Tab-separated table of C-alpha atoms in Angstrom:
chain	number	residue	atom	x	y	z
A	1	MET	CA	116.941	99.414	88.771
A	2	VAL	CA	113.832	97.372	89.421
A	3	LEU	CA	111.904	98.522	92.485
A	4	GLY	CA	109.637	96.389	94.614
A	5	ALA	CA	108.136	95.499	97.941
A	6	LEU	CA	109.443	93.420	100.802
A	7	SER	CA	106.131	91.894	101.869
A	8	ASN	CA	104.743	90.959	98.437
A	9	THR	CA	105.738	90.115	94.890
A	10	LEU	CA	105.249	93.508	93.243
A	11	ARG	CA	108.114	94.634	90.974
A	12	TYR	CA	108.299	97.832	88.943
A	13	ASP	CA	110.872	98.789	86.369
A	14	PRO	CA	111.015	102.607	85.984
A	15	GLU	CA	113.176	102.237	82.885
A	16	ARG	CA	110.374	100.560	80.947
A	17	CYS	CA	107.731	102.935	82.299
A	18	ILE	CA	106.231	105.417	79.835
A	19	HIS	CA	104.285	107.227	82.585
A	20	CYS	CA	100.875	106.638	81.061
A	21	GLY	CA	99.347	106.538	84.536
A	22	MET	CA	97.202	103.431	84.010
A	23	CYS	CA	98.640	101.730	87.095
A	24	SER	CA	97.745	104.613	89.374
A	25	THR	CA	94.246	104.635	87.849
A	26	VAL	CA	93.522	100.942	88.412
A	27	CYS	CA	95.273	100.414	91.775
A	28	PRO	CA	92.739	100.251	94.598
A	29	HIS	CA	95.359	100.926	97.249
A	30	GLY	CA	97.303	103.925	95.967
A	31	VAL	CA	100.468	101.928	95.415
A	32	PHE	CA	101.380	104.084	92.381
A	33	ARG	CA	100.913	107.818	92.147
A	34	GLU	CA	100.840	109.926	89.037
A	35	SER	CA	101.514	113.628	89.134
A	36	ASP	CA	102.545	115.882	86.276
A	37	HIS	CA	102.760	112.902	83.942
A	38	LEU	CA	105.263	111.156	86.154
A	39	VAL	CA	104.467	107.816	87.762
A	40	GLU	CA	105.999	106.899	91.091
A	41	LEU	CA	105.905	103.764	93.167
A	42	VAL	CA	104.862	105.329	96.475
A	43	ASP	CA	103.439	102.571	98.695
A	44	PRO	CA	104.595	99.117	97.524
A	45	GLU	CA	103.822	97.432	100.843
A	46	ALA	CA	100.122	98.271	100.457
A	47	CYS	CA	99.932	96.059	97.355
A	48	MET	CA	97.379	93.221	97.605
A	49	GLU	CA	98.627	91.558	94.442
A	50	CYS	CA	95.379	91.910	92.504
A	51	GLY	CA	97.327	92.213	89.270
A	52	ALA	CA	95.339	95.130	87.815
A	53	CYS	CA	98.439	97.268	87.214
A	54	GLN	CA	100.344	94.531	85.482
A	55	ARG	CA	97.442	93.669	83.194
A	56	ASN	CA	96.947	97.292	82.180
A	57	CYS	CA	100.588	98.241	81.803
A	58	PRO	CA	101.220	98.612	78.060
A	59	THR	CA	104.984	98.239	78.319
A	60	GLY	CA	105.329	95.384	80.807
A	61	ALA	CA	107.031	97.581	83.376
A	62	ILE	CA	105.125	95.967	86.258
A	63	TRP	CA	105.219	92.401	87.466
A	64	VAL	CA	103.256	90.836	90.300
A	65	GLU	CA	102.412	87.259	91.145
A	66	SER	CA	98.651	87.161	91.396
A	67	GLY	CA	97.304	83.662	91.314
A	68	VAL	CA	94.433	82.155	93.243
A	69	GLY	CA	95.666	80.666	96.467
A	70	CYS	CA	93.251	78.321	98.101
A	71	ALA	CA	93.645	78.728	101.836
A	72	ILE	CA	92.310	75.315	102.765
A	73	ALA	CA	94.691	73.662	100.315
A	74	LEU	CA	97.566	75.710	101.673
A	75	MET	CA	96.654	74.820	105.260
A	76	ARG	CA	96.549	71.165	104.334
A	77	SER	CA	99.937	71.353	102.720
A	78	VAL	CA	101.447	73.073	105.752
A	79	LEU	CA	99.948	70.555	108.197
A	80	LEU	CA	100.426	67.374	106.204
A	81	GLY	CA	103.556	68.291	104.326
A	82	GLU	CA	101.865	67.705	100.980
A	83	PRO	CA	102.692	69.841	97.984
A	84	PRO	CA	100.142	72.659	97.705
A	85	GLN	CA	97.361	72.100	95.243
A	86	ALA	CA	96.637	74.650	92.577
A	87	GLU	CA	93.013	73.886	91.964
A	88	CYS	CA	90.054	75.542	93.458
A	89	CYS	CA	88.508	74.121	96.559
A	90	GLY	CA	85.416	76.203	95.999
A	91	ALA	CA	84.989	76.857	99.687
A	92	GLY	CA	85.933	80.481	99.848
A	93	GLY	CA	88.356	81.405	102.556
A	94	PRO	CA	91.528	83.426	102.435
A	95	THR	CA	92.469	84.533	98.977
A	96	SER	CA	90.043	81.988	97.699
A	97	CYS	CA	88.994	81.436	94.175
A	98	CYS	CA	85.508	82.575	94.972
A	99	GLY	CA	82.942	80.277	93.599
A	100	GLY	CA	81.604	78.836	90.409
A	101	GLY	CA	83.495	77.067	87.731
A	102	ASN	CA	86.952	75.641	87.639
A	103	VAL	CA	89.971	77.741	87.976
A	104	ARG	CA	92.359	77.328	85.129
A	105	GLU	CA	96.019	77.204	85.785
A	106	ALA	CA	97.746	80.111	84.198
A	107	PRO	CA	101.207	81.501	84.654
A	108	VAL	CA	100.780	85.128	85.603
A	109	ALA	CA	97.987	87.363	86.645
A	110	ARG	CA	95.340	85.229	85.066
A	111	GLU	CA	93.575	84.648	88.325
A	112	ASN	CA	94.220	86.635	91.406
A	113	THR	CA	93.043	87.045	94.889
A	114	PRO	CA	90.798	90.002	95.431
A	115	CYS	CA	88.250	88.096	97.380
A	116	GLY	CA	86.972	90.880	99.426
A	117	CYS	CA	84.509	92.246	97.063
A	118	SER	CA	80.796	92.609	96.658
A	119	GLU	CA	78.929	94.827	94.271
A	120	GLU	CA	81.733	97.171	93.321
A	121	GLY	CA	83.480	97.248	96.604
A	122	PRO	CA	84.678	95.243	99.521
A	123	GLY	CA	82.491	92.701	101.096
A	124	GLY	CA	81.172	89.307	100.289
A	125	CYS	CA	83.119	87.722	97.559
A	126	CYS	CA	80.539	85.729	95.654
A	127	GLY	CA	78.226	86.003	98.566
A	128	ARG	CA	81.067	85.560	100.937
B	1	MET	CA	71.199	90.081	62.677
B	2	ALA	CA	69.438	92.852	64.516
B	3	THR	CA	70.840	93.615	67.923
B	4	GLU	CA	68.631	92.561	70.785
B	5	ILE	CA	68.541	95.301	73.378
B	6	LEU	CA	66.946	94.461	76.685
B	7	GLN	CA	65.278	97.154	78.725
B	8	THR	CA	66.023	97.923	82.355
B	9	THR	CA	65.315	100.670	84.877
B	10	SER	CA	66.977	102.237	87.892
B	11	THR	CA	64.165	101.177	90.150
B	12	LEU	CA	64.843	98.336	92.531
B	13	THR	CA	61.729	96.307	93.288
B	14	TRP	CA	60.943	94.393	96.465
B	15	ALA	CA	61.849	91.226	94.611
B	16	ASP	CA	65.286	92.717	93.874
B	17	ARG	CA	65.740	93.624	97.520
B	18	TRP	CA	64.705	90.137	98.646
B	19	ASP	CA	67.208	88.692	96.194
B	20	HIS	CA	69.903	90.914	97.700
B	21	ILE	CA	69.111	89.645	101.189
B	22	LEU	CA	69.368	86.035	100.002
B	23	ALA	CA	72.659	86.791	98.262
B	24	ARG	CA	74.006	88.340	101.448
B	25	LEU	CA	73.005	85.190	103.287
B	26	GLY	CA	74.818	83.030	100.776
B	27	TRP	CA	71.566	81.363	99.799
B	28	ARG	CA	71.997	79.491	96.478
B	29	ARG	CA	75.249	81.239	95.792
B	30	GLY	CA	75.795	81.339	92.066
B	31	HIS	CA	72.078	81.664	91.330
B	32	HIS	CA	71.880	85.426	91.588
B	33	ARG	CA	72.311	86.007	87.911
B	34	VAL	CA	71.299	88.539	85.296
B	35	ARG	CA	71.027	87.601	81.652
B	36	PRO	CA	74.238	88.703	79.900
B	37	GLY	CA	73.830	91.102	76.994
B	38	LEU	CA	73.100	94.734	76.194
B	39	TYR	CA	70.551	96.683	78.238
B	40	ALA	CA	69.052	100.097	77.623
B	41	LEU	CA	68.607	102.217	80.726
B	42	GLY	CA	66.082	105.050	80.231
B	43	ASN	CA	66.073	106.315	76.647
B	44	PRO	CA	69.637	106.156	75.398
B	45	THR	CA	70.787	107.651	72.085
B	46	PRO	CA	73.801	106.535	69.984
B	47	ASP	CA	75.822	109.076	71.953
B	48	SER	CA	74.907	107.749	75.388
B	49	PRO	CA	77.625	106.208	77.573
B	50	VAL	CA	78.116	102.444	77.775
B	51	PHE	CA	78.703	100.914	81.199
B	52	VAL	CA	80.057	97.397	81.624
B	53	THR	CA	79.283	95.148	84.550
B	54	ALA	CA	79.038	91.519	85.743
B	55	ASN	CA	75.943	89.341	85.594
B	56	TYR	CA	75.692	89.142	89.401
B	57	THR	CA	72.471	90.759	90.597
B	58	LEU	CA	74.197	92.787	93.322
B	59	SER	CA	76.647	94.230	90.756
B	60	PHE	CA	74.049	94.936	88.058
B	61	ASP	CA	71.560	96.405	90.554
B	62	ALA	CA	74.179	98.634	92.236
B	63	LEU	CA	75.052	100.008	88.796
B	64	ARG	CA	71.550	100.653	87.481
B	65	ALA	CA	70.355	102.074	90.798
B	66	ALA	CA	73.328	104.467	90.901
B	67	LEU	CA	72.486	105.679	87.402
B	68	ALA	CA	68.982	106.876	88.296
B	69	GLY	CA	68.077	109.784	86.029
B	70	HIS	CA	70.748	108.921	83.464
B	71	ASP	CA	70.265	107.423	80.025
B	72	GLY	CA	72.787	104.886	78.893
B	73	TYR	CA	73.603	101.343	77.892
B	74	ILE	CA	74.680	98.602	80.224
B	75	LEU	CA	76.764	95.787	78.788
B	76	VAL	CA	76.458	92.759	81.073
B	77	LEU	CA	79.298	90.241	80.753
B	78	ASP	CA	78.819	86.580	81.600
B	79	THR	CA	80.770	86.119	84.811
B	80	GLU	CA	78.777	83.108	85.973
B	81	GLY	CA	76.981	85.105	88.630
B	82	ILE	CA	80.181	86.336	90.248
B	83	ASN	CA	80.793	89.976	91.195
B	84	VAL	CA	83.091	92.205	89.167
B	85	TRP	CA	86.209	92.049	91.342
B	86	CYS	CA	86.274	88.316	91.946
B	87	ALA	CA	85.356	87.615	88.351
B	88	ALA	CA	88.149	89.938	87.203
B	89	GLY	CA	90.495	87.987	89.435
B	90	LYS	CA	89.465	84.795	87.726
B	91	GLY	CA	89.553	86.355	84.307
B	92	THR	CA	85.853	85.772	83.515
B	93	PHE	CA	85.310	89.509	83.724
B	94	GLY	CA	88.102	89.864	81.269
B	95	THR	CA	89.454	90.983	77.941
B	96	GLU	CA	88.240	87.851	76.106
B	97	GLU	CA	84.668	88.024	77.320
B	98	LEU	CA	84.467	91.810	76.829
B	99	VAL	CA	85.721	91.687	73.237
B	100	ARG	CA	83.404	88.766	72.445
B	101	ARG	CA	80.383	90.462	74.010
B	102	ILE	CA	80.997	93.747	72.186
B	103	GLU	CA	80.949	91.728	68.963
B	104	GLN	CA	77.966	89.598	69.902
B	105	VAL	CA	75.633	92.505	70.772
B	106	GLY	CA	76.857	94.505	67.765
B	107	LEU	CA	77.784	97.460	69.931
B	108	ARG	CA	79.486	99.207	66.995
B	109	ASN	CA	76.075	99.640	65.367
B	110	VAL	CA	74.336	100.803	68.523
B	111	VAL	CA	76.579	103.657	69.581
B	112	ARG	CA	78.495	106.224	67.561
B	113	HIS	CA	81.332	106.695	70.057
B	114	ARG	CA	83.976	104.108	70.977
B	115	THR	CA	84.263	104.405	74.738
B	116	LEU	CA	83.336	101.937	77.465
B	117	ILE	CA	83.111	102.792	81.157
B	118	LEU	CA	84.247	99.858	83.286
B	119	PRO	CA	84.282	99.599	87.056
B	120	GLN	CA	87.840	100.122	88.298
B	121	LEU	CA	87.776	96.747	90.028
B	122	GLY	CA	87.338	95.061	86.653
B	123	ALA	CA	90.952	96.001	85.863
B	124	PRO	CA	92.602	92.791	87.170
B	125	GLY	CA	90.899	90.923	84.351
B	126	VAL	CA	90.774	93.505	81.578
B	127	SER	CA	93.708	94.820	79.634
B	128	ALA	CA	92.603	98.213	78.384
B	129	HIS	CA	95.183	98.469	75.606
B	130	GLU	CA	94.360	94.994	74.358
B	131	VAL	CA	90.621	95.722	74.262
B	132	LYS	CA	91.369	98.879	72.255
B	133	ARG	CA	93.535	96.958	69.819
B	134	ARG	CA	91.070	94.123	69.355
B	135	SER	CA	87.711	95.924	69.394
B	136	GLY	CA	88.447	99.576	68.725
B	137	PHE	CA	86.778	100.517	71.991
B	138	ARG	CA	88.629	102.612	74.520
B	139	VAL	CA	88.310	101.359	78.075
B	140	GLU	CA	87.771	104.040	80.659
B	141	TYR	CA	87.969	102.919	84.296
B	142	GLY	CA	85.316	104.573	86.400
B	143	PRO	CA	85.297	104.723	90.205
B	144	VAL	CA	85.487	101.667	92.464
B	145	ARG	CA	81.943	102.179	93.713
B	146	ALA	CA	78.912	102.551	91.496
B	147	ALA	CA	77.549	105.124	93.921
B	148	ASP	CA	80.314	107.542	92.817
B	149	LEU	CA	79.325	107.279	89.134
B	150	PRO	CA	77.046	110.336	89.012
B	151	THR	CA	79.892	112.517	90.321
B	152	TYR	CA	82.307	110.820	87.969
B	153	LEU	CA	80.025	111.501	84.970
B	154	ARG	CA	79.560	115.125	86.000
B	155	THR	CA	83.214	115.916	86.635
B	156	GLY	CA	84.759	113.515	84.145
B	157	ARG	CA	87.244	112.187	86.653
B	158	ALA	CA	87.522	109.976	89.701
B	159	THR	CA	89.169	111.484	92.757
B	160	PRO	CA	91.912	109.480	94.507
B	161	GLU	CA	89.312	108.813	97.193
B	162	MET	CA	86.978	107.200	94.628
B	163	ARG	CA	89.841	105.023	93.383
B	164	ARG	CA	90.432	103.425	96.783
B	165	VAL	CA	88.659	100.380	98.168
B	166	ARG	CA	87.412	100.920	101.670
B	167	PHE	CA	86.500	98.483	104.365
B	168	ASP	CA	84.466	100.570	106.746
B	169	LEU	CA	82.154	99.277	109.451
B	170	PRO	CA	79.092	98.960	107.141
B	171	ASP	CA	81.210	97.112	104.554
B	172	ARG	CA	82.287	94.663	107.245
B	173	LEU	CA	78.891	94.294	108.883
B	174	VAL	CA	77.137	93.155	105.675
B	175	LEU	CA	79.574	90.235	105.567
B	176	ILE	CA	78.561	88.876	108.949
B	177	PRO	CA	75.361	87.031	107.862
B	178	VAL	CA	77.162	84.901	105.309
B	179	GLU	CA	80.002	84.237	107.750
B	180	VAL	CA	77.439	83.001	110.265
B	181	VAL	CA	75.636	80.881	107.673
B	182	HIS	CA	78.923	79.233	106.702
B	183	VAL	CA	79.492	77.892	110.205
B	184	LEU	CA	75.841	77.362	111.198
B	185	TRP	CA	75.556	73.586	110.869
B	186	PRO	CA	78.902	72.484	112.314
B	187	THR	CA	78.481	74.965	115.173
B	188	SER	CA	74.917	73.906	116.000
B	189	LEU	CA	75.854	70.233	116.059
B	190	THR	CA	78.959	70.854	118.162
B	191	VAL	CA	77.108	73.022	120.655
B	192	LEU	CA	74.328	70.442	120.958
B	193	ALA	CA	76.786	67.576	121.456
B	194	LEU	CA	78.782	69.540	124.037
B	195	TRP	CA	75.597	70.457	125.897
B	196	PHE	CA	74.801	66.823	126.530
B	197	LEU	CA	78.303	65.419	126.864
B	198	ALA	CA	80.301	68.138	128.580
B	199	GLY	CA	77.730	70.463	130.098
B	200	ARG	CA	76.209	73.845	129.504
B	201	LEU	CA	79.366	75.842	130.126
B	202	ALA	CA	81.309	73.973	127.456
B	203	ALA	CA	78.489	74.419	124.952
B	204	LEU	CA	78.318	78.112	125.755
B	205	GLY	CA	82.083	78.411	125.389
B	206	ALA	CA	82.107	76.842	121.932
B	207	LEU	CA	79.268	79.097	120.790
B	208	ALA	CA	80.996	82.194	122.158
B	209	ALA	CA	84.311	81.334	120.490
B	210	VAL	CA	82.602	80.864	117.111
B	211	LEU	CA	80.558	84.070	117.434
B	212	ALA	CA	83.727	85.928	118.417
B	213	GLY	CA	85.268	84.719	115.156
B	214	VAL	CA	82.399	85.370	112.735
B	215	VAL	CA	80.597	88.332	114.330
B	216	VAL	CA	82.836	90.247	116.733
B	217	PHE	CA	86.020	89.844	114.682
B	218	PRO	CA	84.687	91.351	111.399
B	219	ALA	CA	82.985	94.165	113.300
B	220	LEU	CA	86.025	95.140	115.367
B	221	LEU	CA	88.768	94.215	112.865
B	222	PRO	CA	90.697	97.498	112.654
B	223	TRP	CA	90.452	98.165	116.378
B	224	ILE	CA	91.832	94.860	117.636
B	225	PRO	CA	95.519	95.379	118.468
B	226	THR	CA	98.207	93.273	116.717
B	227	ARG	CA	98.705	93.169	113.014
B	228	ASP	CA	97.870	89.793	111.537
B	229	PHE	CA	94.450	88.198	111.573
B	230	SER	CA	95.331	85.035	113.498
B	231	SER	CA	96.838	86.848	116.487
B	232	LYS	CA	93.835	89.160	116.550
B	233	GLY	CA	91.685	86.023	116.638
B	234	PHE	CA	93.766	84.450	119.422
B	235	LEU	CA	93.340	87.636	121.421
B	236	LEU	CA	89.553	87.634	121.020
B	237	GLY	CA	89.336	83.916	121.715
B	238	THR	CA	91.377	84.318	124.901
B	239	LEU	CA	89.029	87.066	126.066
B	240	VAL	CA	86.167	84.606	125.556
B	241	ALA	CA	87.961	81.757	127.303
B	242	LEU	CA	89.243	83.654	130.351
B	243	PRO	CA	85.958	84.207	132.205
B	244	LEU	CA	84.881	80.639	131.430
B	245	ALA	CA	88.192	79.290	132.687
B	246	LEU	CA	87.972	81.358	135.869
B	247	LYS	CA	84.365	80.480	136.625
B	248	PRO	CA	84.983	77.095	138.374
B	249	TRP	CA	87.426	78.805	140.746
B	250	LEU	CA	85.035	81.508	141.790
B	251	GLY	CA	82.837	79.164	143.749
B	252	GLY	CA	79.692	77.307	142.894
B	253	SER	CA	81.554	74.413	141.342
B	254	GLU	CA	80.902	70.943	142.624
B	255	GLY	CA	83.694	69.173	140.814
B	256	THR	CA	87.019	68.093	142.227
B	257	LEU	CA	90.110	70.236	141.911
B	258	PHE	CA	91.318	67.991	139.121
B	259	LEU	CA	88.103	68.394	137.185
B	260	GLN	CA	88.152	72.171	137.663
B	261	ALA	CA	91.709	72.399	136.333
B	262	LEU	CA	90.757	70.156	133.461
B	263	GLN	CA	87.816	72.373	132.597
B	264	SER	CA	89.846	75.586	132.722
B	265	GLY	CA	92.564	74.035	130.601
B	266	THR	CA	90.044	72.921	128.019
B	267	PHE	CA	88.677	76.429	127.600
B	268	LEU	CA	92.070	78.150	127.546
B	269	LEU	CA	93.585	75.732	125.064
B	270	GLY	CA	90.562	74.841	122.951
B	271	LEU	CA	88.678	78.085	122.399
B	272	PRO	CA	91.302	80.650	121.247
B	273	PRO	CA	92.392	78.548	118.235
B	274	VAL	CA	88.747	78.280	117.082
B	275	THR	CA	88.417	82.059	116.989
B	276	ALA	CA	91.896	82.389	115.465
B	277	PHE	CA	91.029	79.951	112.701
B	278	LEU	CA	87.835	81.792	111.809
B	279	ALA	CA	89.754	85.084	111.879
B	280	LEU	CA	92.383	83.646	109.553
B	281	ASN	CA	89.627	82.569	107.228
B	282	PHE	CA	88.271	86.104	107.137
B	283	THR	CA	91.385	87.236	105.256
B	284	GLY	CA	89.586	85.976	102.173
B	285	SER	CA	86.777	88.433	102.672
B	286	THR	CA	88.795	91.605	103.007
B	287	PRO	CA	89.867	93.862	100.173
B	288	PHE	CA	93.438	94.383	101.231
B	289	THR	CA	95.093	91.050	102.117
B	290	SER	CA	97.662	89.920	99.566
B	291	ARG	CA	98.244	86.306	98.647
B	292	SER	CA	101.809	86.593	99.913
B	293	GLY	CA	100.573	87.930	103.257
B	294	VAL	CA	98.012	85.185	103.717
B	295	ARG	CA	100.537	82.554	102.741
B	296	ARG	CA	102.968	83.902	105.324
B	297	GLU	CA	100.265	83.921	107.962
B	298	ILE	CA	99.119	80.392	107.235
B	299	VAL	CA	102.652	79.029	107.352
B	300	ARG	CA	103.197	80.765	110.654
B	301	TYR	CA	99.922	80.071	112.435
B	302	VAL	CA	98.319	76.899	111.154
B	303	ARG	CA	100.459	74.548	113.227
B	304	PRO	CA	99.935	76.442	116.538
B	305	ILE	CA	96.208	76.658	115.788
B	306	ALA	CA	95.950	72.920	115.095
B	307	GLY	CA	98.220	71.979	117.993
B	308	LEU	CA	96.384	74.024	120.623
B	309	PHE	CA	93.019	72.887	119.359
B	310	GLY	CA	94.164	69.282	119.484
B	311	ALA	CA	95.373	69.737	123.075
B	312	GLY	CA	92.062	71.374	124.056
B	313	LEU	CA	90.156	68.557	122.422
B	314	LEU	CA	92.182	65.989	124.321
B	315	LEU	CA	91.428	67.675	127.657
B	316	LEU	CA	87.761	67.863	126.674
B	317	LEU	CA	87.642	64.145	125.966
B	318	ILE	CA	89.322	63.373	129.281
B	319	SER	CA	86.888	65.551	131.213
B	320	ILE	CA	83.949	63.970	129.383
B	321	GLY	CA	85.364	60.574	130.320
B	322	VAL	CA	85.773	61.605	133.961
B	323	ARG	CA	82.224	62.981	134.015
B	324	LEU	CA	80.740	59.825	132.547
B	325	ALA	CA	82.809	57.606	134.860
B	326	GLY	CA	81.736	59.709	137.810
B	327	GLY	CA	78.145	59.155	136.837
B	328	GLU	CA	77.488	62.866	136.849
């Protein structure tokens, strides 16, 4: 049975899992835990959909929708009833695309939203 | 072709520190770049570790400063001057660029081993098993923070604590300058216009609502009750608006009852949504909000924010009209 979260798009299929532990290594929020070579989904609601686990899962046992969501574009679409735009507004903001260059459209986990980062930690996404 | 290896040190100069201040202020964002390529730190041998980072000065400098006293190589990827985590999210700090850069600098001929140490937050862009397959190099994810690297190198592992992103008070405080800079011009112009058109109190109110959103909100984030960012912002904004709304009723006001009510209404309706909007915007600067969560919050709060602000603006225009008509 595929497990997942209620508040986000994270899905994990224990049957495809080979318990390599990569997901628990890369997750910055302790969503997965590995002990005695067994991986468990322990805190799915803490997932921020960064996509690190999916990208580093060698068997495709994890799926999460982690695209760039431009907040300003989303706000516009909510207020004006327009379809949301996929491209980068470049302005920062919630789950923004953080700066420079154009964001390519890609299906899964190509771009994601961890815009709360500075050197190697939280704070100031691209100077934000 | 001989590999070009650039030299670097763990010492941060005053020029580096000045650059960090400018980066924190958002000054010429995108211009805080390091030349991509392979760097030697200290006197590395073919057995020294290889660290990978982004070509953002704050990222590169945090790494080399943390490695003081260590010899090693630093492989700088071209992330267009964006930090590791955001670049990983975009895929520029990614498998493609890493594999290409390993090839370009001829890393195989520089080191004897086949291990790369990447920052953990590079993982959203890098697929470790794919890098291994395509380049022969094994990706090892180090701790989230460069400052934990010495411990990581000594013990050979990152504790669960080192694997977590934190958002403590200092982490939040360093974000305030750039938040302020972002709203500087619109706020200054608005405050100035309000000062002349609607009076000192209105100007003060606008300034206080903005500062509540970009200074007080980030600082107090975890301690403000309620769960989502917008309601936290509404709460702060209401705290700002209340004393201003009450002031005309506590004596000293020369206006009519109608004007007093108008003024109070303007503050109570117009200010909280300003703070709430800025708070909602701050979701993009935290390390824990998910895209789903922000989407949910925007769908839920954007209309109330816009509606209340519009109502406040309407009352403001009426009171300005009344003031001008009254020849005040």
